[in-house]
PDB file of C-alpha atoms and ligand atoms in Angstrom:
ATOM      1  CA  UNK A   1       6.547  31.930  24.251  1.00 59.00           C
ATOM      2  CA  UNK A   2       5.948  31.165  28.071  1.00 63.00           C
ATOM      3  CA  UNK A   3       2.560  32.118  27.357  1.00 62.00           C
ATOM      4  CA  UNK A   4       1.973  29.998  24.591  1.00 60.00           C
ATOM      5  CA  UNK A   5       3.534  26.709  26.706  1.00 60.00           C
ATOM      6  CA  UNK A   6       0.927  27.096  29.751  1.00 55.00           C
ATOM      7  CA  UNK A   7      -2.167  27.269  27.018  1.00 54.00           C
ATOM      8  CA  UNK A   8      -0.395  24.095  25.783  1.00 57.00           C
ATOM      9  CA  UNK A   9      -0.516  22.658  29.172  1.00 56.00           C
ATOM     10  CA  UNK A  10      -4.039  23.871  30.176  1.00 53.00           C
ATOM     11  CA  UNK A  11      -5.565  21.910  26.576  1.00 51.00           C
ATOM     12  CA  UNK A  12      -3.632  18.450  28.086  1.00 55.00           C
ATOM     13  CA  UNK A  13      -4.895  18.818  31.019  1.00 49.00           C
ATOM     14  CA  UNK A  14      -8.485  19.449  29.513  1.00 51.00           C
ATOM     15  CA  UNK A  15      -7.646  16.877  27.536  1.00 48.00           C
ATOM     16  CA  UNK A  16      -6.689  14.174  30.037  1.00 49.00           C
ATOM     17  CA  UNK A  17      -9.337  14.963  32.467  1.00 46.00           C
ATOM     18  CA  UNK A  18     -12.103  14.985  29.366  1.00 44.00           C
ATOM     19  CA  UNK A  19     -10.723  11.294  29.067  1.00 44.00           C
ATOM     20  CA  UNK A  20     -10.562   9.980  32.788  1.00 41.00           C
ATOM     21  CA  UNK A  21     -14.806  11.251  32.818  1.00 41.00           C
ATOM     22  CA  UNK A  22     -15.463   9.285  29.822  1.00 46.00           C
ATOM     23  CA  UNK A  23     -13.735   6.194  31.213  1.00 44.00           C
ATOM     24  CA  UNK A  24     -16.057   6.091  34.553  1.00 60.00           C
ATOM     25  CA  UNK A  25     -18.882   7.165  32.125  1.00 86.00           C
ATOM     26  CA  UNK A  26     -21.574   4.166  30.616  1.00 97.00           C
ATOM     27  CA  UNK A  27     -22.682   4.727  27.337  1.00 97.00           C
ATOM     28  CA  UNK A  28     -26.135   3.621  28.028  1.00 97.00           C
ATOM     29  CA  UNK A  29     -27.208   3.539  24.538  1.00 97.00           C
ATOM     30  CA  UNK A  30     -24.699   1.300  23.679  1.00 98.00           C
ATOM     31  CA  UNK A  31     -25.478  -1.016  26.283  1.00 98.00           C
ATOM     32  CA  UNK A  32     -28.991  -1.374  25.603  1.00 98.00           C
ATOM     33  CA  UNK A  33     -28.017  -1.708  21.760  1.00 98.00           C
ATOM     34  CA  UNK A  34     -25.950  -4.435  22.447  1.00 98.00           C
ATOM     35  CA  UNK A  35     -27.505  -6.231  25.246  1.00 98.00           C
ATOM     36  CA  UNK A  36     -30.908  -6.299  22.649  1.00 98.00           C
ATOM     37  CA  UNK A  37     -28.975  -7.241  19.736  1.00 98.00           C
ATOM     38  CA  UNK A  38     -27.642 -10.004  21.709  1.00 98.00           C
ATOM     39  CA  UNK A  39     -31.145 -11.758  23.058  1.00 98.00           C
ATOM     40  CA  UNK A  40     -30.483 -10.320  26.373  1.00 98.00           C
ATOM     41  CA  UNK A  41     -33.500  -9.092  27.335  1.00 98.00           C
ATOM     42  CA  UNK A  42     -35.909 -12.010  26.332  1.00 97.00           C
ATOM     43  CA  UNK A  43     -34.754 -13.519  30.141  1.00 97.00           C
ATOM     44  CA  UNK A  44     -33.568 -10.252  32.053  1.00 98.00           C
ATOM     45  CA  UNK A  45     -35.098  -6.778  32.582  1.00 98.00           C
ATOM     46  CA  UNK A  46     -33.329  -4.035  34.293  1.00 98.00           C
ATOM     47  CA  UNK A  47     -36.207  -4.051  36.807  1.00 98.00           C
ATOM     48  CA  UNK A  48     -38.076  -7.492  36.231  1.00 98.00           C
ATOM     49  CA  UNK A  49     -37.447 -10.622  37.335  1.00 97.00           C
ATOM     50  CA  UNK A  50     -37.493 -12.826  34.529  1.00 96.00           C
ATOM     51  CA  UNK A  51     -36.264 -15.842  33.429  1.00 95.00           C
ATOM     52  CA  UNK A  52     -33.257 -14.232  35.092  1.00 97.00           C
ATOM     53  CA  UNK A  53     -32.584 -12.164  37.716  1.00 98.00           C
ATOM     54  CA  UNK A  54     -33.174  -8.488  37.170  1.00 98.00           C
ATOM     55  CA  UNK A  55     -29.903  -6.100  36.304  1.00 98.00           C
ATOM     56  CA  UNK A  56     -30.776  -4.053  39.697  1.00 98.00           C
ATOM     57  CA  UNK A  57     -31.117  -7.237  41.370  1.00 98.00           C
ATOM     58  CA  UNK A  58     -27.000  -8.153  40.239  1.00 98.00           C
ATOM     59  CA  UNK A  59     -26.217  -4.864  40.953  1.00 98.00           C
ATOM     60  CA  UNK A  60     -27.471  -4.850  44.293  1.00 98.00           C
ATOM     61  CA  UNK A  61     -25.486  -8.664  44.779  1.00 98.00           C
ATOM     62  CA  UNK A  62     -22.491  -7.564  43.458  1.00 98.00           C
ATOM     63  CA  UNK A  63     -22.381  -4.222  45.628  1.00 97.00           C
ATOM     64  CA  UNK A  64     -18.874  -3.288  47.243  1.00 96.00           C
ATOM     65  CA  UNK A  65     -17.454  -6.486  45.904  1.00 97.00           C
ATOM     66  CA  UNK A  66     -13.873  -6.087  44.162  1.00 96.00           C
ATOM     67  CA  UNK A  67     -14.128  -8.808  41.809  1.00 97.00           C
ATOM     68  CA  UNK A  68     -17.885  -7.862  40.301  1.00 98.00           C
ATOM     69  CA  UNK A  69     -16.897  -6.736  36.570  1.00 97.00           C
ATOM     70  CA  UNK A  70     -13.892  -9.375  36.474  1.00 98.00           C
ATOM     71  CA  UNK A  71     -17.192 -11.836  37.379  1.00 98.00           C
ATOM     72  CA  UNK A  72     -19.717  -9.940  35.214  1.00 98.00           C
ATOM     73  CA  UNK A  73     -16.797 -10.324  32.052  1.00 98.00           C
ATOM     74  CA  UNK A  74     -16.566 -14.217  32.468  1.00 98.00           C
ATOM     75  CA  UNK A  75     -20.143 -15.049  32.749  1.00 98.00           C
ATOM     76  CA  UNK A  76     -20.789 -12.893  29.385  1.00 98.00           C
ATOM     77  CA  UNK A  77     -17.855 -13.918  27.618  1.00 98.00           C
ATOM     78  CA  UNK A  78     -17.126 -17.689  28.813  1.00 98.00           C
ATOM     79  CA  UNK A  79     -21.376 -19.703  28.511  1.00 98.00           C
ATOM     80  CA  UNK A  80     -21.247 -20.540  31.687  1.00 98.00           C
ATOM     81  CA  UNK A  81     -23.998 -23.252  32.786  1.00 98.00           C
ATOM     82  CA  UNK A  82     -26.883 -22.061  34.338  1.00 97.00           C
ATOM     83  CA  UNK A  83     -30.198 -23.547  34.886  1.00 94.00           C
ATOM     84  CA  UNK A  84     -33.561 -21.930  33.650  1.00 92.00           C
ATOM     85  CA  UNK A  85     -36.901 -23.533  35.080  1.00 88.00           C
ATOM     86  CA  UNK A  86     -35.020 -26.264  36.288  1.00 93.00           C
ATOM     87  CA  UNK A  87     -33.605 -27.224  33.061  1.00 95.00           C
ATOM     88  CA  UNK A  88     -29.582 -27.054  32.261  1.00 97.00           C
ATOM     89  CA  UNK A  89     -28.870 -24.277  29.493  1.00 96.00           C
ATOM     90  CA  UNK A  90     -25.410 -22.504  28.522  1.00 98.00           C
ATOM     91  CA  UNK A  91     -25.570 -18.587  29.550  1.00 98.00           C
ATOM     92  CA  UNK A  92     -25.653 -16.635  26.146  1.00 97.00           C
ATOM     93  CA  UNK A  93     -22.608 -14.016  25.813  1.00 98.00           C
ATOM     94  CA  UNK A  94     -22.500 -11.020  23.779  1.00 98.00           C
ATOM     95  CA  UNK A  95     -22.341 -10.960  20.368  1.00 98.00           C
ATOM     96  CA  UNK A  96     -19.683  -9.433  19.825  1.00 98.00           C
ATOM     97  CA  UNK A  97     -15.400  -9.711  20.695  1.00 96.00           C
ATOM     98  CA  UNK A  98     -14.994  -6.003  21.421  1.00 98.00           C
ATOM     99  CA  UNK A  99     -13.648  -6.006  24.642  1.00 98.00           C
ATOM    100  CA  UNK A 100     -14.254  -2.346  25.132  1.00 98.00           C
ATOM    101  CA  UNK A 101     -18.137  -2.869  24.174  1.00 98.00           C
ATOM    102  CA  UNK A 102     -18.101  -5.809  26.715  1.00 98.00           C
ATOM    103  CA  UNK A 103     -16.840  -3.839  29.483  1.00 98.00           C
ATOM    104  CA  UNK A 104     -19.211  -0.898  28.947  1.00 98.00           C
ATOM    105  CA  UNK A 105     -22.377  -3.356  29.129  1.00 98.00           C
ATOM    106  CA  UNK A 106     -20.874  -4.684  32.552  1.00 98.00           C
ATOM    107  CA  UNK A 107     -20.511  -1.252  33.870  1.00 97.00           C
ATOM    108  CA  UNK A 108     -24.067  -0.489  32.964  1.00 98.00           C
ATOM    109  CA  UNK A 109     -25.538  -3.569  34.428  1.00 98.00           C
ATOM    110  CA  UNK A 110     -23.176  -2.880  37.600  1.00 97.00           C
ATOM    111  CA  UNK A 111     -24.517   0.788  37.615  1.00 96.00           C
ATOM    112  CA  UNK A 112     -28.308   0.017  37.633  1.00 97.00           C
TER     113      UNK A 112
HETATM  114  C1  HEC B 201     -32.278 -18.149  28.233  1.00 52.51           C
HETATM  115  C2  HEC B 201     -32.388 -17.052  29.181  1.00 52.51           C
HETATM  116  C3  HEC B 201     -31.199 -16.093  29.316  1.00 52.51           C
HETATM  117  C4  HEC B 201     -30.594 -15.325  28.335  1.00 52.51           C
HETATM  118  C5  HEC B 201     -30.914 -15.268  26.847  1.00 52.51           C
HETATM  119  C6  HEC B 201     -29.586 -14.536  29.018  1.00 52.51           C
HETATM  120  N1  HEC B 201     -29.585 -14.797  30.357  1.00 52.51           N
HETATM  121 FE1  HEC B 201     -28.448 -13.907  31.771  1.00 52.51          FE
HETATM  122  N2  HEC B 201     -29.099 -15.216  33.150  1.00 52.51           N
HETATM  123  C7  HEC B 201     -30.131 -16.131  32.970  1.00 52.51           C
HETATM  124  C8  HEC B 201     -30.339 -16.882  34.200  1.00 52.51           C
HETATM  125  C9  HEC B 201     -31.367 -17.979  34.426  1.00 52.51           C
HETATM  126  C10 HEC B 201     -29.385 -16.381  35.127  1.00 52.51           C
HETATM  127  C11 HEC B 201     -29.152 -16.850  36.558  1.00 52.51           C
HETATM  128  C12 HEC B 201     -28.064 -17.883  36.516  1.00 52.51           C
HETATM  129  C13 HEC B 201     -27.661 -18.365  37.880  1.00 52.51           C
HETATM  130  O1  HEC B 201     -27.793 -17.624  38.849  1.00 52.51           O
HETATM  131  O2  HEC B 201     -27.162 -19.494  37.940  1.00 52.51           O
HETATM  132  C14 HEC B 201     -28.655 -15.336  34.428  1.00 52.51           C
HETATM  133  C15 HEC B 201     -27.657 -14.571  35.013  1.00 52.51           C
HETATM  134  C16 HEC B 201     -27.147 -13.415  34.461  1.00 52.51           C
HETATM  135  C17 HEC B 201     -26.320 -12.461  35.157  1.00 52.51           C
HETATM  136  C18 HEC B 201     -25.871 -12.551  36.629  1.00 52.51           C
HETATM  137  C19 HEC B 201     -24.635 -13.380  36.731  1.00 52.51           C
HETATM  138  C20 HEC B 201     -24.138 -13.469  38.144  1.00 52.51           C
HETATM  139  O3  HEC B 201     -22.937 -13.729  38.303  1.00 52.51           O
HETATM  140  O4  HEC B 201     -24.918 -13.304  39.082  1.00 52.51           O
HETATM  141  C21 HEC B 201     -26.038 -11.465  34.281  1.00 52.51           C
HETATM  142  C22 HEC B 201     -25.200 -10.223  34.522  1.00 52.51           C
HETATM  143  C23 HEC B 201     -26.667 -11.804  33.031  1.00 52.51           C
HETATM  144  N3  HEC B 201     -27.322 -13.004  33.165  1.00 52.51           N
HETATM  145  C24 HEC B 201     -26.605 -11.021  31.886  1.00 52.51           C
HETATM  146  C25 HEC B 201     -27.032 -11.453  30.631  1.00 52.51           C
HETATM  147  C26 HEC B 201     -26.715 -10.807  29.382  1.00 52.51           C
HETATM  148  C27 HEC B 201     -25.918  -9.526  29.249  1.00 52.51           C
HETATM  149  C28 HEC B 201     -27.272 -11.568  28.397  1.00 52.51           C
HETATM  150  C29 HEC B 201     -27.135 -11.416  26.893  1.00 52.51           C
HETATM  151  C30 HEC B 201     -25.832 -11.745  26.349  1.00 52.51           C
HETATM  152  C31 HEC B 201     -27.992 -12.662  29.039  1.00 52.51           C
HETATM  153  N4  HEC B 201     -27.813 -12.556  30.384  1.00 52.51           N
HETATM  154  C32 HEC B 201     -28.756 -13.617  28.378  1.00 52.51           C
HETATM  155  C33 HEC B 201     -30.858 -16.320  31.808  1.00 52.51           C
HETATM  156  C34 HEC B 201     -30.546 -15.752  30.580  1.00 52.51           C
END
């Protein structure tokens, strides 16, 4: 009995901490997936300055700041104006409404 209760309590705690690493994790393939899918990468490169500024290069700017992926989330989600070679464009967002998919990409361009 008291045996079988702590092997029930060692698999939730397996269980929970198996969950709190995937939460901090990027799934990188699903970033790139997306961000592709979506026209991303015509203007940005994860190294490359483009049309738009290079994912290391917001990485780097949004470094240490507490309100980076709140930021990130709105200019993906919300076509924000931007300009590109001087002319006025809306910002793209994803393509898609999966909030969970949204945050991963903004972890992955935060974590480049
Ligand atoms: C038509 C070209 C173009 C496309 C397509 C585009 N972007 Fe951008 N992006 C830009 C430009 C230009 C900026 C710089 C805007 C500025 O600083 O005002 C920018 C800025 C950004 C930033 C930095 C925002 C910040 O707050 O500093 C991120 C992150 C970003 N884009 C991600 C993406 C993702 C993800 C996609 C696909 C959904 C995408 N972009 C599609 C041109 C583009």
């Amino acid at each position: 009995m008291r045996a079988n209760h702590l092997l029930t309590v060692g698999i939730s705690l397996a269980l929970l901490g198996g969950v709190a690493a995937n939460a901090a994790d990027v799934n990188v393939a699903g970033a790139e997936g997306l961000t592709k899918k979506s026209g991303c990468m015509t203007c940005h490169s994860v190294t490359q300055k483009k049309d738009g500024p290079s994912f290391k290069a917001v990485a780097e700017k949004y470094k240490g700041k507490a309100d980076a992926e709140a930021a990130l989330f709105k200019h993906l989600t919300t076509n924000p104006r931007i300009k590109v070679d001087g002319k006025e464009e809306l910002h793209d967002s994803l393509k898609t409404k999966n909030e969970a998919e949204i945050r991963n990409v903004v972890s992955w361009i935060l974590s480049r």
